[in-house]
């Protein structure tokens, strides 16, 4: 089975069965939109043009990414990444259900999670497969608890978790202060490193800015 997209990993972590793990899902639509931009950028289908990001001709690996790419390419004028964090959920429809459907296809969502997203649990899969979430959390623990060096994909995921206030929800209470500090450093490095493609940097900065604006506005 292919690896999950960043948007799928983000949704899997945002809908946690364990009630004692805090995590803000209020700006999740914007976070999922940012994840789509990052996935497009890592596939070479999103590039920076000045302060804007634009989609380029190519074939996306997933239907939802293809739809996002089509939305970007349909615009007459380029827009910055922050614009797309708000526009993609409008252009494509609510992202939670669409991303959730992809995760449900893997059998990684419980029936309750499917119901919360308005989805029907995949037929023939009465029991949830815990492996995808366990593997995802183990990958994050290696970085946020044991200070392991993140690969590029994990660094991008952490750069989404931090502005969505979800870092503390993926580690135990005694590790939260350390995890917050590590996530902050990783997010800054991911956005500002000289080797980071400009389109990825734009998307990471936009995710952080959008959440700050939402918090102030709320």
JSON list of N, CA, C and O in Angstrom, two decimals, residues 18 35 39 41 48 84 90 100 105 107 118 120 129 135 145 156 158 166 171 177 186 189 194-195 214:
[
{"chain": "A", "resi": 18, "resn": "UNK", "atom": "N", "xyz": [-8.48, 8.88, 21.82]},
{"chain": "A", "resi": 18, "resn": "UNK", "atom": "CA", "xyz": [-8.12, 9.03, 23.22]},
{"chain": "A", "resi": 18, "resn": "UNK", "atom": "C", "xyz": [-8.52, 10.42, 23.70]},
{"chain": "A", "resi": 18, "resn": "UNK", "atom": "O", "xyz": [-7.93, 11.42, 23.31]},
{"chain": "A", "resi": 35, "resn": "UNK", "atom": "N", "xyz": [-1.69, 21.11, 3.71]},
{"chain": "A", "resi": 35, "resn": "UNK", "atom": "CA", "xyz": [-1.11, 19.79, 3.43]},
{"chain": "A", "resi": 35, "resn": "UNK", "atom": "C", "xyz": [-1.20, 19.47, 1.94]},
{"chain": "A", "resi": 35, "resn": "UNK", "atom": "O", "xyz": [-0.26, 18.90, 1.36]},
{"chain": "A", "resi": 39, "resn": "UNK", "atom": "N", "xyz": [1.94, 18.67, -0.43]},
{"chain": "A", "resi": 39, "resn": "UNK", "atom": "CA", "xyz": [2.04, 17.45, -1.23]},
{"chain": "A", "resi": 39, "resn": "UNK", "atom": "C", "xyz": [2.26, 17.78, -2.71]},
{"chain": "A", "resi": 39, "resn": "UNK", "atom": "O", "xyz": [3.04, 17.12, -3.39]},
{"chain": "A", "resi": 41, "resn": "UNK", "atom": "N", "xyz": [3.72, 20.43, -3.84]},
{"chain": "A", "resi": 41, "resn": "UNK", "atom": "CA", "xyz": [5.08, 20.95, -3.97]},
{"chain": "A", "resi": 41, "resn": "UNK", "atom": "C", "xyz": [6.10, 19.82, -3.97]},
{"chain": "A", "resi": 41, "resn": "UNK", "atom": "O", "xyz": [7.06, 19.83, -4.74]},
{"chain": "A", "resi": 48, "resn": "UNK", "atom": "N", "xyz": [6.92, 28.38, -6.65]},
{"chain": "A", "resi": 48, "resn": "UNK", "atom": "CA", "xyz": [6.76, 29.77, -6.24]},
{"chain": "A", "resi": 48, "resn": "UNK", "atom": "C", "xyz": [6.95, 30.69, -7.44]},
{"chain": "A", "resi": 48, "resn": "UNK", "atom": "O", "xyz": [7.79, 30.44, -8.31]},
{"chain": "A", "resi": 84, "resn": "UNK", "atom": "N", "xyz": [-4.88, 30.32, -0.83]},
{"chain": "A", "resi": 84, "resn": "UNK", "atom": "CA", "xyz": [-5.32, 28.97, -1.15]},
{"chain": "A", "resi": 84, "resn": "UNK", "atom": "C", "xyz": [-5.73, 28.18, 0.09]},
{"chain": "A", "resi": 84, "resn": "UNK", "atom": "O", "xyz": [-6.53, 27.25, -0.01]},
{"chain": "A", "resi": 90, "resn": "UNK", "atom": "N", "xyz": [-13.23, 25.84, -0.30]},
{"chain": "A", "resi": 90, "resn": "UNK", "atom": "CA", "xyz": [-14.40, 26.36, -1.01]},
{"chain": "A", "resi": 90, "resn": "UNK", "atom": "C", "xyz": [-14.48, 25.75, -2.40]},
{"chain": "A", "resi": 90, "resn": "UNK", "atom": "O", "xyz": [-15.53, 25.27, -2.84]},
{"chain": "A", "resi": 100, "resn": "UNK", "atom": "N", "xyz": [-10.93, 12.17, 4.72]},
{"chain": "A", "resi": 100, "resn": "UNK", "atom": "CA", "xyz": [-11.36, 11.07, 5.57]},
{"chain": "A", "resi": 100, "resn": "UNK", "atom": "C", "xyz": [-11.74, 9.84, 4.77]},
{"chain": "A", "resi": 100, "resn": "UNK", "atom": "O", "xyz": [-11.48, 8.70, 5.18]},
{"chain": "A", "resi": 105, "resn": "UNK", "atom": "N", "xyz": [-10.65, 4.26, 3.41]},
{"chain": "A", "resi": 105, "resn": "UNK", "atom": "CA", "xyz": [-10.38, 3.20, 2.44]},
{"chain": "A", "resi": 105, "resn": "UNK", "atom": "C", "xyz": [-9.25, 2.29, 2.91]},
{"chain": "A", "resi": 105, "resn": "UNK", "atom": "O", "xyz": [-9.18, 1.12, 2.54]},
{"chain": "A", "resi": 107, "resn": "UNK", "atom": "N", "xyz": [-8.92, 1.44, 5.92]},
{"chain": "A", "resi": 107, "resn": "UNK", "atom": "CA", "xyz": [-9.39, 0.75, 7.11]},
{"chain": "A", "resi": 107, "resn": "UNK", "atom": "C", "xyz": [-8.82, 1.32, 8.38]},
{"chain": "A", "resi": 107, "resn": "UNK", "atom": "O", "xyz": [-8.81, 0.67, 9.42]},
{"chain": "A", "resi": 118, "resn": "UNK", "atom": "N", "xyz": [-19.32, 11.82, 8.43]},
{"chain": "A", "resi": 118, "resn": "UNK", "atom": "CA", "xyz": [-20.39, 11.59, 7.49]},
{"chain": "A", "resi": 118, "resn": "UNK", "atom": "C", "xyz": [-20.08, 10.50, 6.49]},
{"chain": "A", "resi": 118, "resn": "UNK", "atom": "O", "xyz": [-20.62, 10.48, 5.38]},
{"chain": "A", "resi": 120, "resn": "UNK", "atom": "N", "xyz": [-19.45, 6.25, 5.49]},
{"chain": "A", "resi": 120, "resn": "UNK", "atom": "CA", "xyz": [-19.85, 4.89, 5.80]},
{"chain": "A", "resi": 120, "resn": "UNK", "atom": "C", "xyz": [-18.60, 4.05, 5.92]},
{"chain": "A", "resi": 120, "resn": "UNK", "atom": "O", "xyz": [-17.72, 4.10, 5.05]},
{"chain": "A", "resi": 129, "resn": "UNK", "atom": "N", "xyz": [-7.88, -0.98, 11.38]},
{"chain": "A", "resi": 129, "resn": "UNK", "atom": "CA", "xyz": [-6.48, -1.37, 11.30]},
{"chain": "A", "resi": 129, "resn": "UNK", "atom": "C", "xyz": [-5.67, -0.31, 12.04]},
{"chain": "A", "resi": 129, "resn": "UNK", "atom": "O", "xyz": [-5.56, 0.83, 11.57]},
{"chain": "A", "resi": 135, "resn": "UNK", "atom": "N", "xyz": [2.17, 3.46, 13.41]},
{"chain": "A", "resi": 135, "resn": "UNK", "atom": "CA", "xyz": [3.43, 3.74, 12.71]},
{"chain": "A", "resi": 135, "resn": "UNK", "atom": "C", "xyz": [3.67, 5.25, 12.61]},
{"chain": "A", "resi": 135, "resn": "UNK", "atom": "O", "xyz": [4.81, 5.71, 12.75]},
{"chain": "A", "resi": 145, "resn": "UNK", "atom": "N", "xyz": [10.15, 13.01, 20.90]},
{"chain": "A", "resi": 145, "resn": "UNK", "atom": "CA", "xyz": [10.45, 12.49, 22.24]},
{"chain": "A", "resi": 145, "resn": "UNK", "atom": "C", "xyz": [11.92, 12.09, 22.36]},
{"chain": "A", "resi": 145, "resn": "UNK", "atom": "O", "xyz": [12.58, 12.41, 23.34]},
{"chain": "A", "resi": 156, "resn": "UNK", "atom": "N", "xyz": [7.81, 18.13, 7.45]},
{"chain": "A", "resi": 156, "resn": "UNK", "atom": "CA", "xyz": [6.66, 18.85, 6.89]},
{"chain": "A", "resi": 156, "resn": "UNK", "atom": "C", "xyz": [5.40, 18.60, 7.73]},
{"chain": "A", "resi": 156, "resn": "UNK", "atom": "O", "xyz": [4.62, 19.52, 7.98]},
{"chain": "A", "resi": 158, "resn": "UNK", "atom": "N", "xyz": [5.25, 17.87, 10.92]},
{"chain": "A", "resi": 158, "resn": "UNK", "atom": "CA", "xyz": [5.40, 18.61, 12.18]},
{"chain": "A", "resi": 158, "resn": "UNK", "atom": "C", "xyz": [5.15, 20.10, 11.95]},
{"chain": "A", "resi": 158, "resn": "UNK", "atom": "O", "xyz": [4.56, 20.79, 12.79]},
{"chain": "A", "resi": 166, "resn": "UNK", "atom": "N", "xyz": [-1.46, 20.85, 17.58]},
{"chain": "A", "resi": 166, "resn": "UNK", "atom": "CA", "xyz": [-1.65, 19.41, 17.68]},
{"chain": "A", "resi": 166, "resn": "UNK", "atom": "C", "xyz": [-0.42, 18.66, 18.18]},
{"chain": "A", "resi": 166, "resn": "UNK", "atom": "O", "xyz": [-0.47, 17.45, 18.36]},
{"chain": "A", "resi": 171, "resn": "UNK", "atom": "N", "xyz": [2.11, 13.31, 21.94]},
{"chain": "A", "resi": 171, "resn": "UNK", "atom": "CA", "xyz": [3.08, 12.83, 22.92]},
{"chain": "A", "resi": 171, "resn": "UNK", "atom": "C", "xyz": [2.42, 12.79, 24.29]},
{"chain": "A", "resi": 171, "resn": "UNK", "atom": "O", "xyz": [1.39, 13.43, 24.52]},
{"chain": "A", "resi": 177, "resn": "UNK", "atom": "N", "xyz": [6.49, 19.69, 26.79]},
{"chain": "A", "resi": 177, "resn": "UNK", "atom": "CA", "xyz": [7.32, 20.89, 26.73]},
{"chain": "A", "resi": 177, "resn": "UNK", "atom": "C", "xyz": [8.47, 20.69, 25.74]},
{"chain": "A", "resi": 177, "resn": "UNK", "atom": "O", "xyz": [8.76, 21.56, 24.91]},
{"chain": "A", "resi": 186, "resn": "UNK", "atom": "N", "xyz": [11.96, 22.76, 14.38]},
{"chain": "A", "resi": 186, "resn": "UNK", "atom": "CA", "xyz": [11.83, 22.04, 13.11]},
{"chain": "A", "resi": 186, "resn": "UNK", "atom": "C", "xyz": [11.00, 22.85, 12.12]},
{"chain": "A", "resi": 186, "resn": "UNK", "atom": "O", "xyz": [11.34, 22.93, 10.93]},
{"chain": "A", "resi": 189, "resn": "UNK", "atom": "N", "xyz": [13.11, 25.72, 10.80]},
{"chain": "A", "resi": 189, "resn": "UNK", "atom": "CA", "xyz": [14.14, 25.23, 9.88]},
{"chain": "A", "resi": 189, "resn": "UNK", "atom": "C", "xyz": [13.53, 24.81, 8.55]},
{"chain": "A", "resi": 189, "resn": "UNK", "atom": "O", "xyz": [14.10, 25.06, 7.48]},
{"chain": "A", "resi": 194, "resn": "UNK", "atom": "N", "xyz": [17.82, 27.14, 3.45]},
{"chain": "A", "resi": 194, "resn": "UNK", "atom": "CA", "xyz": [18.16, 27.52, 2.08]},
{"chain": "A", "resi": 194, "resn": "UNK", "atom": "C", "xyz": [17.81, 26.43, 1.08]},
{"chain": "A", "resi": 194, "resn": "UNK", "atom": "O", "xyz": [17.49, 26.70, -0.08]},
{"chain": "A", "resi": 195, "resn": "UNK", "atom": "N", "xyz": [17.85, 25.17, 1.54]},
{"chain": "A", "resi": 195, "resn": "UNK", "atom": "CA", "xyz": [17.57, 24.06, 0.63]},
{"chain": "A", "resi": 195, "resn": "UNK", "atom": "C", "xyz": [16.08, 23.80, 0.43]},
{"chain": "A", "resi": 195, "resn": "UNK", "atom": "O", "xyz": [15.69, 23.01, -0.42]},
{"chain": "A", "resi": 214, "resn": "UNK", "atom": "N", "xyz": [-6.62, 33.46, 12.53]},
{"chain": "A", "resi": 214, "resn": "UNK", "atom": "CA", "xyz": [-7.88, 32.86, 12.99]},
{"chain": "A", "resi": 214, "resn": "UNK", "atom": "C", "xyz": [-8.02, 32.99, 14.50]},
{"chain": "A", "resi": 214, "resn": "UNK", "atom": "O", "xyz": [-9.10, 33.26, 15.02]}
]
